[in-house]
Coordinates of C-alpha atoms in Angstrom, one line a residue:
M1 CA 0.0 0.0 0.0
K2 CA 3.0 2.3 0.6
F3 CA 4.8 1.4 -2.6
N4 CA 7.0 4.2 -4.0
T5 CA 7.7 4.1 -7.7
D6 CA 10.9 6.1 -7.2
I7 CA 13.8 3.8 -8.2
R8 CA 15.9 5.0 -5.3
S9 CA 13.2 4.2 -2.6
E10 CA 13.4 1.4 -0.2
S11 CA 10.0 0.1 -1.1
F12 CA 11.1 -0.2 -4.8
T13 CA 14.1 -2.2 -3.6
K14 CA 11.8 -4.5 -1.7
L15 CA 9.6 -5.0 -4.7
L16 CA 12.7 -5.7 -6.9
A17 CA 13.9 -8.4 -4.4
L18 CA 10.5 -9.9 -4.3
C19 CA 10.3 -10.1 -8.1
L20 CA 13.7 -11.8 -8.2
V21 CA 12.8 -14.5 -5.6
I22 CA 9.3 -15.4 -6.8
P23 CA 10.6 -17.9 -9.5
A24 CA 12.8 -19.6 -6.9
Y25 CA 9.8 -20.2 -4.7
M26 CA 7.6 -21.3 -7.6
D27 CA 10.2 -23.7 -9.0
F28 CA 10.7 -25.3 -5.6
F29 CA 7.3 -25.4 -3.9
V30 CA 4.8 -25.3 -6.8
S31 CA 6.1 -26.9 -10.0
K32 CA 8.9 -26.9 -12.5
A33 CA 6.5 -27.5 -15.4
P34 CA 7.1 -25.0 -18.3
L35 CA 3.8 -23.3 -17.7
F36 CA 4.4 -22.6 -14.1
Q37 CA 8.0 -21.5 -14.8
F38 CA 6.7 -19.1 -17.4
I39 CA 4.2 -17.6 -14.9
A40 CA 6.9 -17.3 -12.3
Y41 CA 9.4 -15.6 -14.6
L42 CA 6.8 -13.0 -15.6
S43 CA 7.8 -11.3 -12.3
Y44 CA 11.1 -10.5 -14.0
L45 CA 9.2 -8.1 -16.3
I46 CA 7.6 -6.0 -13.5
P47 CA 10.6 -3.7 -12.6
L48 CA 11.2 -2.9 -16.3
G49 CA 7.4 -2.3 -16.8
I50 CA 7.3 0.1 -13.8
L51 CA 10.2 2.1 -15.2
S52 CA 8.7 2.2 -18.6
I53 CA 5.2 3.4 -17.4
H54 CA 6.8 6.2 -15.4
Q55 CA 9.3 7.0 -18.1
Q56 CA 12.3 6.5 -15.9
L57 CA 14.3 4.3 -18.3
N58 CA 17.8 5.5 -19.1
I59 CA 19.5 2.9 -21.1
S60 CA 23.0 3.6 -22.3
K61 CA 24.0 3.3 -26.0
K62 CA 27.0 1.2 -25.2
F63 CA 24.9 -1.3 -23.4
I64 CA 22.4 -1.4 -26.3
I65 CA 25.2 -2.2 -28.7
Y66 CA 26.7 -4.9 -26.4
W67 CA 23.2 -6.4 -26.0
I68 CA 22.5 -6.5 -29.7
V69 CA 25.8 -8.3 -30.4
F70 CA 25.1 -10.7 -27.5
S71 CA 21.6 -11.4 -28.7
I72 CA 22.8 -12.1 -32.3
L73 CA 25.4 -14.5 -31.1
L74 CA 22.9 -16.2 -28.8
I75 CA 19.9 -16.5 -31.2
V76 CA 21.2 -16.6 -34.8
P77 CA 23.3 -19.9 -34.6
S78 CA 20.2 -21.9 -33.5
I79 CA 18.1 -20.4 -36.4
I80 CA 20.9 -21.3 -38.9
N81 CA 21.1 -24.8 -37.5
L82 CA 17.4 -25.3 -38.1
S83 CA 18.1 -25.6 -41.8
S84 CA 21.3 -27.6 -41.4
G85 CA 19.7 -30.9 -42.3
R86 CA 21.4 -32.7 -39.4
L87 CA 19.3 -35.1 -37.4
E88 CA 19.7 -33.1 -34.1
S89 CA 18.3 -29.9 -35.7
D90 CA 14.8 -31.1 -34.8
L91 CA 15.7 -30.9 -31.1
I92 CA 16.6 -27.2 -31.1
N93 CA 14.4 -25.6 -28.4
L94 CA 13.5 -22.2 -29.9
K95 CA 10.7 -21.6 -27.5
G96 CA 13.0 -22.0 -24.5
L97 CA 15.7 -19.9 -26.2
F98 CA 13.4 -16.9 -26.9
S99 CA 11.7 -17.0 -23.6
K100 CA 15.0 -17.0 -21.8
W101 CA 16.2 -14.2 -24.0
I102 CA 13.1 -12.1 -23.3
F103 CA 13.3 -12.4 -19.5
L104 CA 17.0 -12.0 -19.4
S105 CA 16.8 -8.9 -21.6
A106 CA 14.1 -7.4 -19.4
L107 CA 16.2 -7.8 -16.3
M108 CA 19.5 -6.5 -17.8
L109 CA 17.8 -3.5 -19.4
F110 CA 16.3 -2.6 -16.1
F111 CA 19.6 -3.0 -14.2
D112 CA 21.3 -0.8 -16.8
T113 CA 19.1 2.0 -15.5
W114 CA 19.1 0.9 -11.8
L115 CA 22.9 0.6 -11.5
K116 CA 23.4 4.1 -12.7
K117 CA 21.0 5.6 -10.3
C118 CA 21.4 3.5 -7.2
K119 CA 23.9 4.1 -4.5
D120 CA 26.1 1.6 -2.5
N121 CA 23.6 1.4 0.3
Q122 CA 20.8 0.4 -2.1
W123 CA 22.9 -2.4 -3.4
N124 CA 23.7 -3.6 0.1
Q125 CA 20.0 -3.2 0.9
L126 CA 19.0 -5.4 -2.1
I127 CA 21.4 -8.1 -1.0
Y128 CA 20.1 -8.0 2.6
I129 CA 16.5 -8.1 1.5
L130 CA 17.2 -11.1 -0.8
F131 CA 18.8 -12.8 2.1
L132 CA 15.7 -12.2 4.3
F133 CA 13.3 -13.3 1.6
L134 CA 15.3 -16.5 1.0
L135 CA 15.7 -17.4 4.7
P136 CA 12.2 -18.9 5.3
M137 CA 12.6 -21.0 2.1
L138 CA 16.0 -22.3 3.1
V139 CA 14.9 -23.1 6.7
I140 CA 12.0 -25.2 5.3
I141 CA 14.2 -27.0 2.9
F142 CA 16.9 -27.6 5.6
F143 CA 14.4 -29.4 7.9
K144 CA 13.0 -31.3 4.9
I145 CA 16.5 -32.6 4.2
I146 CA 16.9 -33.7 7.8
A147 CA 13.5 -35.4 7.6
D148 CA 14.4 -37.2 4.4
L149 CA 17.7 -38.5 5.9
N150 CA 15.8 -39.7 9.1
E151 CA 13.6 -41.9 6.8
C152 CA 16.6 -43.5 5.1
S153 CA 17.6 -46.9 6.4
K154 CA 20.9 -46.9 4.5
E155 CA 24.3 -45.5 5.5
L156 CA 24.0 -41.7 5.9
F157 CA 26.3 -40.7 3.0
S158 CA 25.4 -43.5 0.6
W159 CA 24.1 -42.6 -2.8
W160 CA 20.7 -44.1 -1.9
C161 CA 20.4 -41.7 1.1
R162 CA 20.9 -38.6 -1.0
P163 CA 17.9 -36.3 -0.1
H164 CA 15.5 -35.0 -2.8
P165 CA 13.5 -32.3 -0.8
F166 CA 10.1 -31.7 -2.3
N167 CA 11.1 -33.9 -5.3
N168 CA 13.8 -31.5 -6.4
Q169 CA 17.2 -32.8 -7.6
P170 CA 20.1 -32.4 -5.2
F171 CA 21.9 -30.3 -7.8
I172 CA 19.1 -27.7 -7.9
T173 CA 18.9 -27.7 -4.1
S174 CA 22.6 -27.4 -3.6
E175 CA 22.7 -24.5 -6.0
L176 CA 20.2 -22.7 -3.8
F177 CA 22.3 -23.3 -0.6
L178 CA 25.4 -22.2 -2.4
F179 CA 23.7 -18.9 -3.4
F180 CA 22.4 -18.4 0.1
G181 CA 25.9 -19.0 1.6
L182 CA 27.3 -16.4 -0.8
L183 CA 24.6 -13.9 0.3
C184 CA 25.6 -14.5 3.9
L185 CA 29.1 -13.3 3.2
A186 CA 27.7 -9.8 2.8
L187 CA 26.2 -9.7 6.3
K188 CA 27.9 -7.3 8.7
N189 CA 27.3 -9.4 11.8
N190 CA 30.2 -11.8 11.9
F191 CA 28.7 -14.2 14.4
L192 CA 25.5 -14.6 12.3
K193 CA 27.6 -14.9 9.2
V194 CA 29.6 -17.8 10.6
I195 CA 26.5 -19.6 11.8
L196 CA 24.6 -19.3 8.6
V197 CA 27.5 -20.1 6.3
G198 CA 28.3 -23.1 8.5
L199 CA 24.7 -24.3 8.2
S200 CA 24.9 -23.8 4.4
L201 CA 28.0 -26.0 4.3
M202 CA 26.3 -28.6 6.5
S203 CA 23.4 -28.7 4.1
L204 CA 25.7 -29.2 1.1
I205 CA 27.4 -32.0 2.9
L206 CA 24.1 -33.7 3.6
L207 CA 23.1 -33.2 0.0
Q208 CA 26.5 -34.7 -1.0
A209 CA 27.0 -31.7 -3.3
R210 CA 30.7 -31.8 -3.8
T211 CA 31.1 -29.0 -6.3
A212 CA 28.8 -26.5 -4.5
F213 CA 30.5 -27.3 -1.2
A214 CA 33.9 -26.7 -2.7
C215 CA 32.7 -23.4 -4.3
L216 CA 31.3 -22.1 -1.1
F217 CA 34.5 -23.0 0.7
I218 CA 36.5 -21.2 -2.0
A219 CA 34.2 -18.1 -1.7
C220 CA 34.7 -18.0 2.0
S221 CA 38.5 -18.3 1.7
V222 CA 38.7 -15.6 -1.0
Y223 CA 36.5 -13.2 1.0
T224 CA 38.5 -13.8 4.2
F225 CA 42.1 -13.9 3.0
L226 CA 42.0 -11.7 -0.1
P227 CA 41.9 -8.4 2.0
M228 CA 44.9 -9.7 3.9
L229 CA 46.9 -10.1 0.7
F230 CA 46.2 -6.4 -0.2
K231 CA 46.8 -5.2 3.3
Y232 CA 50.1 -6.8 4.1
K233 CA 53.5 -6.6 2.4
K234 CA 54.7 -8.9 -0.4
R235 CA 56.6 -11.2 2.0
M236 CA 53.6 -11.6 4.2
T237 CA 51.4 -12.1 1.1
I238 CA 53.7 -15.0 -0.2
S239 CA 53.6 -16.6 3.3
F240 CA 49.7 -16.4 3.3
I241 CA 49.5 -17.9 -0.1
L242 CA 51.9 -20.8 0.8
V243 CA 50.1 -21.5 4.1
G244 CA 46.7 -21.4 2.3
L245 CA 47.9 -23.8 -0.4
I246 CA 49.3 -26.3 2.1
L247 CA 46.1 -26.1 4.2
S248 CA 43.9 -26.5 1.1
F249 CA 45.9 -29.6 0.1
I250 CA 45.6 -31.2 3.5
I251 CA 41.9 -30.5 3.7
F252 CA 41.4 -31.9 0.2
N253 CA 43.2 -35.1 1.0
I254 CA 41.3 -35.5 4.3
S255 CA 38.0 -34.9 2.5
I256 CA 38.8 -37.5 -0.2
D257 CA 39.8 -40.2 2.4
H258 CA 37.2 -39.6 5.1
T259 CA 34.1 -38.1 3.5
F260 CA 31.6 -38.6 0.7
F261 CA 34.0 -36.6 -1.6
G262 CA 36.0 -39.7 -2.3
R263 CA 33.1 -42.0 -2.9
D264 CA 32.3 -42.5 -6.5
F265 CA 35.2 -40.2 -7.3
S266 CA 35.6 -42.1 -10.5
T267 CA 32.4 -40.5 -11.8
F268 CA 34.6 -37.5 -12.6
S269 CA 35.8 -39.5 -15.6
H270 CA 32.2 -39.4 -17.0
R271 CA 32.4 -35.6 -16.9
L272 CA 35.8 -35.7 -18.6
H273 CA 34.3 -37.9 -21.3
M274 CA 31.4 -35.4 -21.8
W275 CA 33.9 -32.5 -22.0
Q276 CA 35.8 -34.4 -24.6
L277 CA 32.6 -35.0 -26.6
G278 CA 31.8 -31.3 -26.3
L279 CA 35.3 -30.3 -27.5
E280 CA 35.0 -32.6 -30.5
T281 CA 31.6 -31.1 -31.4
I282 CA 33.1 -27.6 -31.1
Q283 CA 35.9 -28.6 -33.4
A284 CA 33.4 -29.9 -35.9
H285 CA 31.0 -26.9 -35.6
P286 CA 33.1 -24.0 -34.2
W287 CA 31.2 -21.0 -35.5
F288 CA 27.5 -21.8 -35.0
G289 CA 27.5 -24.9 -32.8
I290 CA 24.6 -27.4 -33.1
G291 CA 21.7 -25.4 -31.6
F292 CA 20.3 -24.3 -28.3
D293 CA 19.4 -27.1 -25.8
V294 CA 20.4 -29.9 -28.2
T295 CA 23.3 -31.5 -26.3
P296 CA 21.4 -33.5 -23.6
N297 CA 19.6 -35.5 -26.2
Y298 CA 22.1 -35.2 -29.0
Y299 CA 24.8 -37.1 -27.2
S300 CA 22.5 -39.8 -26.0
F301 CA 21.6 -41.0 -29.5
T302 CA 24.7 -39.9 -31.3
Y303 CA 27.2 -41.4 -28.9
N304 CA 24.9 -43.8 -27.0
N305 CA 26.2 -42.2 -23.8
A306 CA 24.1 -42.4 -20.7
E307 CA 25.9 -39.5 -19.1
N308 CA 24.6 -37.2 -21.8
T309 CA 24.7 -33.7 -20.3
I310 CA 27.8 -31.5 -20.6
H311 CA 28.9 -30.7 -17.0
N312 CA 30.6 -27.4 -18.0
M313 CA 28.6 -24.3 -18.9
F314 CA 31.4 -22.8 -21.0
I315 CA 31.8 -25.9 -23.1
R316 CA 28.1 -26.2 -23.5
I317 CA 27.7 -22.6 -24.7
A318 CA 30.4 -23.1 -27.3
T319 CA 28.9 -26.5 -28.3
E320 CA 25.3 -25.1 -28.8
N321 CA 26.0 -21.5 -29.8
G322 CA 29.5 -21.5 -31.2
L323 CA 32.9 -20.0 -30.1
P324 CA 32.0 -16.3 -30.9
L325 CA 29.5 -16.2 -28.0
L326 CA 31.9 -18.0 -25.6
L327 CA 34.6 -15.5 -26.6
L328 CA 32.4 -12.5 -25.8
I329 CA 31.5 -14.0 -22.4
V330 CA 35.1 -14.8 -21.5
I331 CA 36.3 -11.3 -22.5
T332 CA 33.5 -9.8 -20.4
L333 CA 34.4 -11.9 -17.4
I334 CA 38.1 -11.1 -17.7
F335 CA 37.5 -7.3 -17.8
S336 CA 34.9 -7.6 -15.0
I337 CA 37.4 -9.4 -12.7
I338 CA 40.1 -6.9 -13.5
R339 CA 37.9 -4.0 -12.6
L340 CA 36.8 -5.7 -9.4
F341 CA 40.4 -6.2 -8.3
K342 CA 41.1 -2.6 -9.0
S343 CA 38.2 -1.5 -6.8
K344 CA 38.9 -4.2 -4.2
D345 CA 35.3 -5.4 -4.2
Y346 CA 35.9 -8.5 -2.1
F347 CA 32.3 -9.7 -1.9
A348 CA 31.9 -9.4 -5.7
I349 CA 35.2 -11.2 -6.4
A350 CA 34.3 -14.0 -4.0
V351 CA 30.9 -14.5 -5.7
L352 CA 32.4 -14.3 -9.3
F353 CA 35.2 -16.9 -8.6
S354 CA 32.8 -19.2 -6.8
V355 CA 30.1 -19.1 -9.5
I356 CA 32.6 -19.4 -12.4
I357 CA 34.2 -22.5 -10.8
F358 CA 30.7 -23.9 -10.1
H359 CA 29.7 -23.5 -13.7
C360 CA 32.8 -25.4 -14.8
F361 CA 31.1 -28.5 -13.4
S362 CA 27.4 -27.5 -13.8
T363 CA 24.9 -28.5 -16.6
R364 CA 23.7 -24.9 -17.0
H365 CA 23.6 -22.8 -20.1
I366 CA 23.0 -19.0 -19.8
S367 CA 20.4 -19.6 -17.1
I368 CA 18.0 -17.1 -15.5
N369 CA 17.8 -18.7 -12.1
L370 CA 18.4 -16.4 -9.1
M371 CA 22.1 -17.2 -8.5
N372 CA 23.0 -16.5 -12.1
I373 CA 20.9 -13.3 -12.2
I374 CA 23.0 -11.9 -9.2
F375 CA 26.1 -13.1 -11.0
Y376 CA 25.1 -11.2 -14.1
I377 CA 24.3 -8.0 -12.1
I378 CA 27.7 -8.1 -10.4
I379 CA 29.4 -8.4 -13.8
M380 CA 27.4 -5.4 -15.0
R381 CA 28.1 -3.5 -11.8
S382 CA 31.8 -3.9 -12.3
F383 CA 31.7 -1.8 -15.4
Y384 CA 30.1 1.2 -13.6
D385 CA 31.8 3.7 -11.3
L386 CA 30.1 2.3 -8.2
R387 CA 31.8 0.1 -5.6
I388 CA 30.3 -3.0 -4.0
K389 CA 31.1 -2.5 -0.4
S390 CA 31.3 -5.6 1.7

């Protein structure tokens, strides 16, 4: 009732956060069916719609040019592949491609205006409100994980005891806890931060989510030790790096020998095999790939491979859309990381490194789930003159 359409107002920030979390709640507690997903993602259009109605949009020409190039590289290869005559061209998901492009475009066009007008405290406020809105969801899922484990008669960390809360895959659930743990790093209360990050790590252990657990651990390490590297002299910096590498090596070995990390570790060879198949496909079709969303089914009937999804976002992008799009994304990430190091935005650096490493082992494409949306916003933010203060 007290909603303020001013883009700098607190109520607008709350509405923005609400629009961002609605799809996560819908996906988890309602349904992942395409119709329900489409209804949920309609909330992404609301912020842009409000700015358009009140004529507050201020989109930069540079961003428009970048977005046109990105859109061409994302969409055109799949359209070209439709007439390729190859068997897998019938599997190209144009509906999914265009719906993803529309919702992603709406968000990024909105944030091009929002990032130029908002101040540091508004960014911090957005992160904190997202944290508050996600907290009830994660508490419910956490207790559901505990309940699922209590019903399991097998060994706690056996594959058969891996929880599927509310019939969602552990990968989807682990991604949510990874994102929540990353948000917790921005909290100012250190005691609360340690407790909630610890609970997030515990949840990832119970989910047997090796990649997400490792990425959250890396994010915490980067966020904690990176400021020390900038603060102290070079000799101290080298000492910190050596100690950190030694401790990481010891922790890694202990994890492999005494936790679920080492169980079925041979499954990593399946991912290596899928990476190899992806690289072979890129070599055969380097410029336009084989079409959006083709690889999961393409490899199953072309190579008769049961592990038929590429567990690497960057290889999948190049496989489905071609090397030009991957090159644009990699260049963007490199420049973004350089700018973040110059401005010493430790929270943003921790999130970027964590999510990039996570996507080196994930099945995602250019996804519009909540974690990736914040990932994209941080990348955009790095190109503006505003600092992300931790």
